[in-house]
Amino acid sequence: MALASGMRLSARALLRPWSPLRGKALGCTEPAAGGGNGARRFGSQRVLVEPDPAAGVAVMKFKNPPVNSLSLELLTEFVISLEKLENDKTFRGVILSSDCPGVFSAGLDLTEMCGRNPAHYAEYWKAVQELWLRLYLSNLVLIAAISGACPAGGCLISLTCDYRVLADNPKCLIGLNETLLGIIAPFWFRDTLVNTIGHRAAERALQLGLLFPPAEALQVGMVDQVVPEDQVQSTALSVMAQWMAIPDHARQLTKNMMRKPTVDRLLKQRDTDIQNFVSFISRDSIQKSLQMYLEKLKQKKG
Amino acid sequence: MALASGMRLSARALLRPWSPLRGKALGCTEPAAGGGNGARRFGSQRVLVEPDPAAGVAVMKFKNPPVNSLSLELLTEFVISLEKLENDKTFRGVILSSDCPGVFSAGLDLTEMCGRNPAHYAEYWKAVQELWLRLYLSNLVLIAAISGACPAGGCLISLTCDYRVLADNPKCLIGLNETLLGIIAPFWFRDTLVNTIGHRAAERALQLGLLFPPAEALQVGMVDQVVPEDQVQSTALSVMAQWMAIPDHARQLTKNMMRKPTVDRLLKQRDTDIQNFVSFISRDSIQKSLQMYLEKLKQKKG
Amino acid sequence: MALASGMRLSARALLRPWSPLRGKALGCTEPAAGGGNGARRFGSQRVLVEPDPAAGVAVMKFKNPPVNSLSLELLTEFVISLEKLENDKTFRGVILSSDCPGVFSAGLDLTEMCGRNPAHYAEYWKAVQELWLRLYLSNLVLIAAISGACPAGGCLISLTCDYRVLADNPKCLIGLNETLLGIIAPFWFRDTLVNTIGHRAAERALQLGLLFPPAEALQVGMVDQVVPEDQVQSTALSVMAQWMAIPDHARQLTKNMMRKPTVDRLLKQRDTDIQNFVSFISRDSIQKSLQMYLEKLKQKKG
């Protein structure tokens, strides 16, 4: 099967000169070294890209140890890498995954939201918006291969995908748990969740900041499939083959028709949303609450 | 039970002078020949109507062999027959069914959308809109008795009903599979599906052009009940009795309240929707894709 | 556990001078008699309030025998009691329950809607709106502990809660059964139901006036949990503990974000909604239908 052989190629690719694992500078590219299949390295320091040109698929892996916090740098690098894949006709699908064991992404980087100035908060929030906007209306088939914890912003990223595969491991909790930190998910997080699991389940999940274990995540519709941990990637690839069997143009127009109204709600008030975030996050009470949380995290590590 | 005896009447009716099976001309009517129960024949060449005045129910059967393609003629005849039933106080409920074995309806007639001129495309699309508008806000109780394949436009018709009964036969696939043909479902197809199975399931089903087998169709909510093939009609009649036990006025106002916002979205931009369709379907790439599909179909038959 | 000991306190409280069971006058309050815990009696003739200040929880019980019809008096007293709890920082959660065996609430009081003048209908409807507006956006955690029949307006009240626990008793039917009486649920009843069980299930339930037995209510999402009758209260308290573990501010903002768009739809046309109700309910046909229903009810009792 073309897709499976493509994957073997991709695995071997890790040992090659153009292997994404060796690329460090943001956005640098070079021609494929072997096979003449037109493979190029994308990716950057914090986002590995393992291209499989023969299959038309790339695997993007967050690599921001220890927990793939969505720092400003990561967001910027990710959007650039994604844009390159979007603009490269070779690729029709992307699998989002993690290079950090035990975690897909811990979500937004609290250090970007704590003890900084309003201009920084605004810049950061704009980058978070940009990530969502690019992912949610991506023309690529996006599949999340989730083999670790997937809270908050990590969950949001997975919700923008066309399909979610979750490892059957009790540590693989997934959900928008913002309220547990004393903060609230913005309206477009809400919209994305409501679109995925419906109004009632979203209302309960968001208020309680629920992190669903795999079986519950599947039942509520937060993910589409739960498989043994060692089958997450292969399942994602099988599903990708199903999605890539559909004519791109019709699939993309259909995806756009489903999601554009949700995206338009943010686009209509993007600046207001940034101002709201900056004003909310700058409050003394919120800053104190975030600082306490960050110190707890440090003590855990220490 | 009144309803059951009504059905026996209806079965015998096939042998009577006013039997719908004998009517050929569009919309011709004649007084009831027997029983003095006011039964009249509606129906036309491509739409059989088996009235059961005693029960207040009529069975409408698509009869456009081999696969009940929704040709312009069929659409026109169907809307006229439906309107007559709507305006006849005798009838409070209609069961939609098929006279062609193995298929409910194959959906829109590709020959109406391929190799014709823009004026024809516009006329055809207006007729498709009209069908949906009449069905989705019908004051009658509409129940779909589906004993065959139910793709695309056939699925849309079933989704406009108040209840769907599907035969438990693996050939009875149901879904909006437009993307498989390289075309896209219009926004009011989308709305009807989202109203029925929710946003996420609709998003996946529409992008992949999924045709659900009975068990999956039931699980996702595409149909309300799956029964053995020989019980589809009797189940539809039992369900009809439940719906007809509700005071008409309250039920109709409630149905209207649920569905009018969806209908209004099309009414507000009906002409634009026609123009969009004509412009889309007239594209060379789409015409080629449809021609290839039609030739494949011919080869299958040959 | 703080919550459990709080409940023991609350049980003992029934024997104390400030026990809500002894309060008769609307809205009278007095300082706590024992324990110095600041407990006060709220409540009124038709609404018992059992406060548990230590736990931060109050239990509100409808007490309008025989079936807790939502009379104008009950609505008024309920809203006043609820407002007091909202304004008292001691309380963060309220459990809604019934003091009448076998019924949560039979719903709107038909005697307020039958044989009166338009001004009375308008006043009554405004009170029904007020009840919904206060409950649906309440800052308190609201949990419905339903140990009896829960039709129509009783169901609506439960749907405004954050969580619904239903007794596993076949008599505990729940649903918006307005069509069975020949009347229709207003659009904000519809919105509340659609938010809870989705569009398709709501469409079917509202048209048929379905009253769901416990297992079906759970399956369709009308309630969140079904437990043996003697565990309804204790389950409600356990669930309350889970909800109260969330920081109030974040939870309240999130609840508001989920529900405000629905509330705004009524606020934008509150007067029109009243006029529509008065005009509808004043129709001769509706009045006759309600009178017949009321007479049937009297005959049942006689």
PDB file of N, CA and C in Angstrom, chain B residues 5-19 37:
ATOM      1  N   SER B   5     -57.072  -1.442  10.132  1.00  0.00           N
ATOM      2  CA  SER B   5     -58.153  -1.759   9.197  1.00  0.00           C
ATOM      3  C   SER B   5     -58.072  -0.836   7.988  1.00  0.00           C
ATOM      4  N   GLY B   6     -57.643   0.372   8.258  1.00  0.00           N
ATOM      5  CA  GLY B   6     -57.446   1.319   7.157  1.00  0.00           C
ATOM      6  C   GLY B   6     -56.445   0.773   6.152  1.00  0.00           C
ATOM      7  N   MET B   7     -55.437   0.127   6.675  1.00  0.00           N
ATOM      8  CA  MET B   7     -54.419  -0.426   5.785  1.00  0.00           C
ATOM      9  C   MET B   7     -54.966  -1.570   4.942  1.00  0.00           C
ATOM     10  N   ARG B   8     -55.812  -2.373   5.549  1.00  0.00           N
ATOM     11  CA  ARG B   8     -56.394  -3.456   4.761  1.00  0.00           C
ATOM     12  C   ARG B   8     -57.193  -2.848   3.613  1.00  0.00           C
ATOM     13  N   LEU B   9     -57.944  -1.815   3.937  1.00  0.00           N
ATOM     14  CA  LEU B   9     -58.686  -1.097   2.907  1.00  0.00           C
ATOM     15  C   LEU B   9     -57.751  -0.664   1.792  1.00  0.00           C
ATOM     16  N   SER B  10     -56.618  -0.112   2.219  1.00  0.00           N
ATOM     17  CA  SER B  10     -55.685   0.413   1.242  1.00  0.00           C
ATOM     18  C   SER B  10     -55.140  -0.695   0.347  1.00  0.00           C
ATOM     19  N   ALA B  11     -54.913  -1.848   0.927  1.00  0.00           N
ATOM     20  CA  ALA B  11     -54.399  -2.964   0.146  1.00  0.00           C
ATOM     21  C   ALA B  11     -55.447  -3.401  -0.895  1.00  0.00           C
ATOM     22  N   ARG B  12     -56.678  -3.493  -0.443  1.00  0.00           N
ATOM     23  CA  ARG B  12     -57.747  -3.865  -1.377  1.00  0.00           C
ATOM     24  C   ARG B  12     -57.904  -2.815  -2.456  1.00  0.00           C
ATOM     25  N   ALA B  13     -57.587  -1.569  -2.068  1.00  0.00           N
ATOM     26  CA  ALA B  13     -57.798  -0.459  -2.993  1.00  0.00           C
ATOM     27  C   ALA B  13     -57.047  -0.642  -4.306  1.00  0.00           C
ATOM     28  N   LEU B  14     -55.991  -1.417  -4.236  1.00  0.00           N
ATOM     29  CA  LEU B  14     -55.186  -1.595  -5.444  1.00  0.00           C
ATOM     30  C   LEU B  14     -56.000  -2.249  -6.565  1.00  0.00           C
ATOM     31  N   LEU B  15     -57.052  -2.938  -6.190  1.00  0.00           N
ATOM     32  CA  LEU B  15     -57.870  -3.620  -7.185  1.00  0.00           C
ATOM     33  C   LEU B  15     -59.024  -2.763  -7.674  1.00  0.00           C
ATOM     34  N   ARG B  16     -59.175  -1.579  -7.103  1.00  0.00           N
ATOM     35  CA  ARG B  16     -60.345  -0.763  -7.422  1.00  0.00           C
ATOM     36  C   ARG B  16     -60.132   0.155  -8.610  1.00  0.00           C
ATOM     37  N   PRO B  17     -61.204   0.654  -9.158  1.00  0.00           N
ATOM     38  CA  PRO B  17     -61.096   1.542 -10.322  1.00  0.00           C
ATOM     39  C   PRO B  17     -60.231   2.768 -10.043  1.00  0.00           C
ATOM     40  N   TRP B  18     -60.288   3.280  -8.814  1.00  0.00           N
ATOM     41  CA  TRP B  18     -59.530   4.514  -8.550  1.00  0.00           C
ATOM     42  C   TRP B  18     -58.125   4.207  -8.032  1.00  0.00           C
ATOM     43  N   SER B  19     -57.724   2.951  -8.196  1.00  0.00           N
ATOM     44  CA  SER B  19     -56.393   2.585  -7.721  1.00  0.00           C
ATOM     45  C   SER B  19     -55.315   3.481  -8.321  1.00  0.00           C
ATOM     46  N   ASN B  37     -66.102   6.589   1.017  1.00  0.00           N
ATOM     47  CA  ASN B  37     -65.231   7.186   2.041  1.00  0.00           C
ATOM     48  C   ASN B  37     -64.456   8.389   1.520  1.00  0.00           C
TER      49      ASN B  37
END
